[in-house]
Short mmCIF file of C-alpha atoms in Angstrom, two decimals:
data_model
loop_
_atom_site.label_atom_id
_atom_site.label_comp_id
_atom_site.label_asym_id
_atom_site.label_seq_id
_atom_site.Cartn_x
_atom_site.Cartn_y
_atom_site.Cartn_z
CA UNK A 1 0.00 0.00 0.00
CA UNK A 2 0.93 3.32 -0.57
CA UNK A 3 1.06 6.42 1.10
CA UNK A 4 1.28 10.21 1.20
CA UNK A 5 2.01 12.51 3.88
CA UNK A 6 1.40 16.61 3.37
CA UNK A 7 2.69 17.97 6.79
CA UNK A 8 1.51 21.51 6.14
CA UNK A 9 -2.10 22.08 5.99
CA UNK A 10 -1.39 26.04 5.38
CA UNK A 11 1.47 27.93 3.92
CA UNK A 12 1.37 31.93 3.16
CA UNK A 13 3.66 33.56 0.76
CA UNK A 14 4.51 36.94 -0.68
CA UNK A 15 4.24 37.70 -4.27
CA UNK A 16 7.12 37.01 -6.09
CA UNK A 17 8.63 34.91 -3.29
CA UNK A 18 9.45 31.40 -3.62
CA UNK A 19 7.52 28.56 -1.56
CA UNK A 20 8.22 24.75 -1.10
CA UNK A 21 5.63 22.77 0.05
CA UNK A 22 6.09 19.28 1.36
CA UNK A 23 5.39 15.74 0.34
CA UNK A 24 6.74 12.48 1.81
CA UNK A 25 5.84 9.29 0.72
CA UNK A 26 6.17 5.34 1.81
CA UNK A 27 5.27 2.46 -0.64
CA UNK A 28 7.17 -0.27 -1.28
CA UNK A 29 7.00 -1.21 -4.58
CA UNK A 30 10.32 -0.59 -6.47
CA UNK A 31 9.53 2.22 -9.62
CA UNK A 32 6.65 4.52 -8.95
CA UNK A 33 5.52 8.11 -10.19
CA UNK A 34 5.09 11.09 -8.24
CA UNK A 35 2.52 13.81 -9.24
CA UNK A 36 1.94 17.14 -8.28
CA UNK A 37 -1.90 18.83 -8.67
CA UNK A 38 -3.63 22.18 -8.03
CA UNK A 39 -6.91 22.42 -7.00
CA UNK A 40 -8.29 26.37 -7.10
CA UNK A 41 -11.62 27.40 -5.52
CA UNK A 42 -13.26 26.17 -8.66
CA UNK A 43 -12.90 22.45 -7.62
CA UNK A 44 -11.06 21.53 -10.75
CA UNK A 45 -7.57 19.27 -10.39
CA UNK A 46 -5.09 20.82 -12.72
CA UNK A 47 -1.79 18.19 -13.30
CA UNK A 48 1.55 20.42 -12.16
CA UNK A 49 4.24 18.34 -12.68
CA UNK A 50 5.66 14.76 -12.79
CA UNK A 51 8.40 12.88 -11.36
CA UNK A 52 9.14 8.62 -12.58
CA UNK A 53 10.93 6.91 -9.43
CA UNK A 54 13.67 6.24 -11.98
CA UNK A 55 14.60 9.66 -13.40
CA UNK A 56 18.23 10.78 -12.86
CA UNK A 57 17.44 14.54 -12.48
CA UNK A 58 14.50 16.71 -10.84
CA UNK A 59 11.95 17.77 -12.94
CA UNK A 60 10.69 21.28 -14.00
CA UNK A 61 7.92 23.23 -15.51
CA UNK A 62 8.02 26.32 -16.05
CA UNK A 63 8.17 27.95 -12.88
CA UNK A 64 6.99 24.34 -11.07
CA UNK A 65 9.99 22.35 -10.03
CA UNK A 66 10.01 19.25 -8.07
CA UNK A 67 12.86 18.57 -5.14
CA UNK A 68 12.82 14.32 -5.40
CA UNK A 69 15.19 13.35 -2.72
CA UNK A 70 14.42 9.20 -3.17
CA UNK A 71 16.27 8.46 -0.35
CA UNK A 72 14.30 10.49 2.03
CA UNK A 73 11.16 9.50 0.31
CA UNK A 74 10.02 12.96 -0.55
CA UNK A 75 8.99 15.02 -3.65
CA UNK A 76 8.93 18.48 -2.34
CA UNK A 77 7.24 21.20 -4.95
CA UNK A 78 9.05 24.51 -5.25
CA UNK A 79 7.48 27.72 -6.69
CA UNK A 80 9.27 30.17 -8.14
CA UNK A 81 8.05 33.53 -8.26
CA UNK A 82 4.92 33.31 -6.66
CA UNK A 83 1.89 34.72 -8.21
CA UNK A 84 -1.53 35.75 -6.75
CA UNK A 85 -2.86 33.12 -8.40
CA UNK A 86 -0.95 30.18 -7.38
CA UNK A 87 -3.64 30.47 -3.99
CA UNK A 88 -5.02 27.33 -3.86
CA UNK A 89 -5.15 24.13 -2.44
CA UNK A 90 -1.60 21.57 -3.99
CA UNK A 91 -1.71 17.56 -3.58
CA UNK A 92 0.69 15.44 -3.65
CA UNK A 93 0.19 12.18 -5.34
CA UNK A 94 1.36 9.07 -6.46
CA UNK A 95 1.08 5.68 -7.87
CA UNK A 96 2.91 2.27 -8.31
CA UNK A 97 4.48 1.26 -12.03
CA UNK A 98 2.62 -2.27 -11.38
CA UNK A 99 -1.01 -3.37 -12.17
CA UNK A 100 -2.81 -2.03 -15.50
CA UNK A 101 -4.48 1.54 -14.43
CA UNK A 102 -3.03 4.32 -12.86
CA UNK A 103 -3.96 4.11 -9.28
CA UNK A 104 -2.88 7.22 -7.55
CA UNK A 105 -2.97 7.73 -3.62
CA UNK A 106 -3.37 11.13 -2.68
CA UNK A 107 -1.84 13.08 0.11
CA UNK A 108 -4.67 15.62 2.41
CA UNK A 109 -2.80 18.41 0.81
CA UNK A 110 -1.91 21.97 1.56
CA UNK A 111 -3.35 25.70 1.03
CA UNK A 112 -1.50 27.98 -0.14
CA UNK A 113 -2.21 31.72 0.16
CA UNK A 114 0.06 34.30 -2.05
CA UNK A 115 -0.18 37.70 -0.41
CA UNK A 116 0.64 41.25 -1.62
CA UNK Y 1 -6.82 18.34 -27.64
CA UNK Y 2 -8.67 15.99 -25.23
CA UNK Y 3 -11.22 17.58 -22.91
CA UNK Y 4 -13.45 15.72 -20.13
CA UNK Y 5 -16.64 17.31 -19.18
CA UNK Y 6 -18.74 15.97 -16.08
CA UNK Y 7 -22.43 16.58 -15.50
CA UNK Y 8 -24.22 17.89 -13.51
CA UNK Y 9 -21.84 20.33 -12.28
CA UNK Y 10 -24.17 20.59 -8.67
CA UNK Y 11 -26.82 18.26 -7.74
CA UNK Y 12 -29.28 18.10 -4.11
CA UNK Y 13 -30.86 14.91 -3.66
CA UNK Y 14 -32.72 13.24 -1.21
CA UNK Y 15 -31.51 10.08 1.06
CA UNK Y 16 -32.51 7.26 -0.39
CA UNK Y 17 -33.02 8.71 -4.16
CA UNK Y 18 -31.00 7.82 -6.94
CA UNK Y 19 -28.28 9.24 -8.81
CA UNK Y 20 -26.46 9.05 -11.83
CA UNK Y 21 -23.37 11.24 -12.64
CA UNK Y 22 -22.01 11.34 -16.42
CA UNK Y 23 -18.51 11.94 -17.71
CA UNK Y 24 -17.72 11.66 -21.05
CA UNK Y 25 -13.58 12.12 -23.01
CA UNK Y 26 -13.18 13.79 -26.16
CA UNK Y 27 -9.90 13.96 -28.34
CA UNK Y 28 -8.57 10.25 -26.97
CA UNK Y 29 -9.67 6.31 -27.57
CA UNK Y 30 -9.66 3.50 -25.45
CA UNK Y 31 -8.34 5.83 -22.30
CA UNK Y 32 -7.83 4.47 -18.66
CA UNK Y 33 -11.08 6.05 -16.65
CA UNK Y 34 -11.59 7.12 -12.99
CA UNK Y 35 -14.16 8.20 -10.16
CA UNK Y 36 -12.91 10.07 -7.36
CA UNK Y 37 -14.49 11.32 -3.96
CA UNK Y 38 -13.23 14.71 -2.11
CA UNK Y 39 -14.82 15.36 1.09
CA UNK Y 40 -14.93 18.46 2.45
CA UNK Y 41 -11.35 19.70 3.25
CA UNK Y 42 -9.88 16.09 2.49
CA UNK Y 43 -7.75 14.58 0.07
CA UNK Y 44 -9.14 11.99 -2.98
CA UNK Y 45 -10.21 8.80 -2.97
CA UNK Y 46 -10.46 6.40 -5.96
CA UNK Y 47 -13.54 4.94 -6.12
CA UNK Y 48 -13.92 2.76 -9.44
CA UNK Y 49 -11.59 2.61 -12.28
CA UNK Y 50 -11.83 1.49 -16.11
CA UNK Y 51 -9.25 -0.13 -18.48
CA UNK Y 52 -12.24 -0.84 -20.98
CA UNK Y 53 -15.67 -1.01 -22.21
CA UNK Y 54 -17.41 -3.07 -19.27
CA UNK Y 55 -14.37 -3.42 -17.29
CA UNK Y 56 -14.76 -1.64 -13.91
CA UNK Y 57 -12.57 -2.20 -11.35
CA UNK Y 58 -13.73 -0.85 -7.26
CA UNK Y 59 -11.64 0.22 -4.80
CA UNK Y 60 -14.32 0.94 -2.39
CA UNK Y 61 -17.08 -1.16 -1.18
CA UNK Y 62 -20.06 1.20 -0.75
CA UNK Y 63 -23.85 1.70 -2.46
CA UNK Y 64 -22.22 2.98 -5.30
CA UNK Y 65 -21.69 1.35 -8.65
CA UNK Y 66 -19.85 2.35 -11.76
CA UNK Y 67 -20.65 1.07 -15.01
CA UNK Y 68 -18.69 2.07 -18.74
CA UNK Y 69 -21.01 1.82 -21.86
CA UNK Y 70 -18.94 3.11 -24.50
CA UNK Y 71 -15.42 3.86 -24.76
CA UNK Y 72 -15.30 7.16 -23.47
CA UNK Y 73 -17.93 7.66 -21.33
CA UNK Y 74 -18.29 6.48 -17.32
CA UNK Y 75 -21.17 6.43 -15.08
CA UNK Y 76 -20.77 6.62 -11.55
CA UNK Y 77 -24.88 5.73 -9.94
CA UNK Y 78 -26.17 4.20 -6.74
CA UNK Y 79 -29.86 3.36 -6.32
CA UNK Y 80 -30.37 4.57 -2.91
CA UNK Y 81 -28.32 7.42 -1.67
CA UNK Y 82 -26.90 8.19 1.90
CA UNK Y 83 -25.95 11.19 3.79
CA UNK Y 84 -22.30 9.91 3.89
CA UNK Y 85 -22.29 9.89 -0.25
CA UNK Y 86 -22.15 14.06 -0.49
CA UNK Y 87 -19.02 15.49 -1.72
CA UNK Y 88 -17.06 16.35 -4.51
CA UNK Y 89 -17.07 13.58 -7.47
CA UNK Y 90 -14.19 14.17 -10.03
CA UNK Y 91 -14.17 11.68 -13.30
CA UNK Y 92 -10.60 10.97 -14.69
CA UNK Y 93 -8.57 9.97 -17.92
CA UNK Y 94 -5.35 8.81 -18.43
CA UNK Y 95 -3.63 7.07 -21.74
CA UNK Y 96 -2.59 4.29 -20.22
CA UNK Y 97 1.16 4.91 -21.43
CA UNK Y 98 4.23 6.76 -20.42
CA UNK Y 99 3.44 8.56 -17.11
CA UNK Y 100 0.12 7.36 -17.40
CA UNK Y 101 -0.73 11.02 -16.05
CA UNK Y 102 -4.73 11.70 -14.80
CA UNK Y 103 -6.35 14.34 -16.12
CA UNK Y 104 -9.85 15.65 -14.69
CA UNK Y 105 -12.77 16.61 -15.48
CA UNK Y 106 -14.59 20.02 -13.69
CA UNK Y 107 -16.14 17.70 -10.63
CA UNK Y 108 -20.08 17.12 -9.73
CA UNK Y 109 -20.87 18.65 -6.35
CA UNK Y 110 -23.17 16.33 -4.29
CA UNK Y 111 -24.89 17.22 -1.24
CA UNK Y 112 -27.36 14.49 -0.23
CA UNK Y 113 -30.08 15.98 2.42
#
C-alpha cells in the first residue's frame, strides 16, 4: 500500500517569493511516479508536474519544479516567483508502475495563500 | 486536444433517491477512466476505475456502482443514496502509457439531504 504525507495544511507567501511545500511518501514497490496537482476554488484538479521513481534529475515546468530526494522518500514542490494566483489548495500524489491503471494515492494536501 | 466534461456540475438529492453522474472524453480512444471522492477539506479517494468497455474495477465497497457503456464515457450511480455519499465527485482519464498522467474533469458537487 501506498502512502502520502502533506505535513503543512497552510502555507502563506509573498508575491514574487518562492515557496516549497512538502510531500513524503512510503510504498514499497520498487519504480513509482510522483505527481503534483492544483486544485483552485473552482474544484477543478489541474496536473503540475511529474516525477518517474527512476529519473536521474529533478523535474521542471516552467516555474513548477520538483525537489525528489528518493532516499528520504520525498517530492517536495518549489514555486518560483509566486503569483496571486498560485492560492489554492496543492496535492501530492502518487502511484505504483505495477497493475494495469493508474492508481494514484493522494496526500490531504496543503493551502497555499500568495499575499501582496 | 482531449477535454473531459462531467455533468451535472451541482446536484441536491434526497436520502434514499437515486443518482447518476455522467462523464464523457473527447480527443482520446480507449483511455484508462476514474471516479474520485473529495470530502470536504480532504484529500481523494479512488472509487472505481476502467481499463475498458465493461471493465470496472472498485476500490471501495459502498452503495455505489460504476458502469462504462462506451469507450469514453463512465457512469458513476447508486440506487439509494446516503448522507455519507455528499461530496465532490471528479471523473478521470489517463492514456494508459508513459506517465500514465490523470487528467480531470470540472467535478459534480453532491450534497445528499
Amino acid at each position: 500500500a501506498q502512502k502520502i504525507t502533506q505535513t503543512q495544511p497552510g502555507m502563506f507567501v509573498q508575491e514574487k517569493e518562492a515557496v516549497t511545500l512538502d510531500c513524503t511518501y512510503d510504498t514499497s514497490d520498487p519504480s513509482y511516479g510522483l505527481f503534483w496537482y492544483k486544485q483552485p476554488s473552482s474544484g477543478e484538479m489541474i496536473f503540475l508536474i511529474y516525477q518517474g521513481s527512476y529519473d536521474q534529475q529533478n523535474a521542471t515546468e516552467g516555474r513548477y519544479s520538483l525537489n525528489f530526494q528518493k532516499a528520504r522518500k520525498s517530492a517536495n514542490l518549489v514555486i518560483s516567483a509566486s503569483q496571486l494566483g498560485d492560492s489554492a489548495m496543492y496535492f501530492c500524489a502518487m502511484r505504483p508502475f505495477t497493475g494495469t491503471a493508474s492508481k494514484l494515492t493522494f496526500g490531504t494536501g496543503t493551502r497555499l495563500q500568495v499575499t501582496l | 486536444s482531449q477535454t473531459i466534461h462531467q455533468w451535472p456540475a451541482t446536484l441536491v438529492q434526497p436520502v434514499g433517491s437515486p443518482l447518476s453522474l455522467e462523464c464523457t472524453v473527447e480527443g482520446t480512444s480507449n483511455p484508462n477512466l476514474y471516479w474520485y471522492r473529495q470530502a470536504a477539506g480532504r484529500g481523494l479517494q479512488l472509487l472505481f476505475y476502467s481499463v475498458g468497455i465493461g471493465q470496472i474495477s472498485s476500490e471501495v465497497p459502498q452503495n455505489l456502482s460504476a458502469s462504462r457503456p462506451q469507450d469514453r464515457q463512465f457512469i458513476l450511480s447508486s440506487k439509494k443514496l446516503l448522507l455519507s455519499d455528499s461530496g465532490f465527485y471528479l471523473c478521470a482519464w489517463s492514456q494508459g502509457v508513459s506517465t500514465d498522467t490523470q487528467y480531470f474533469g470540472p467535478g459534480t458537487r453532491l450534497t445528499v439531504l
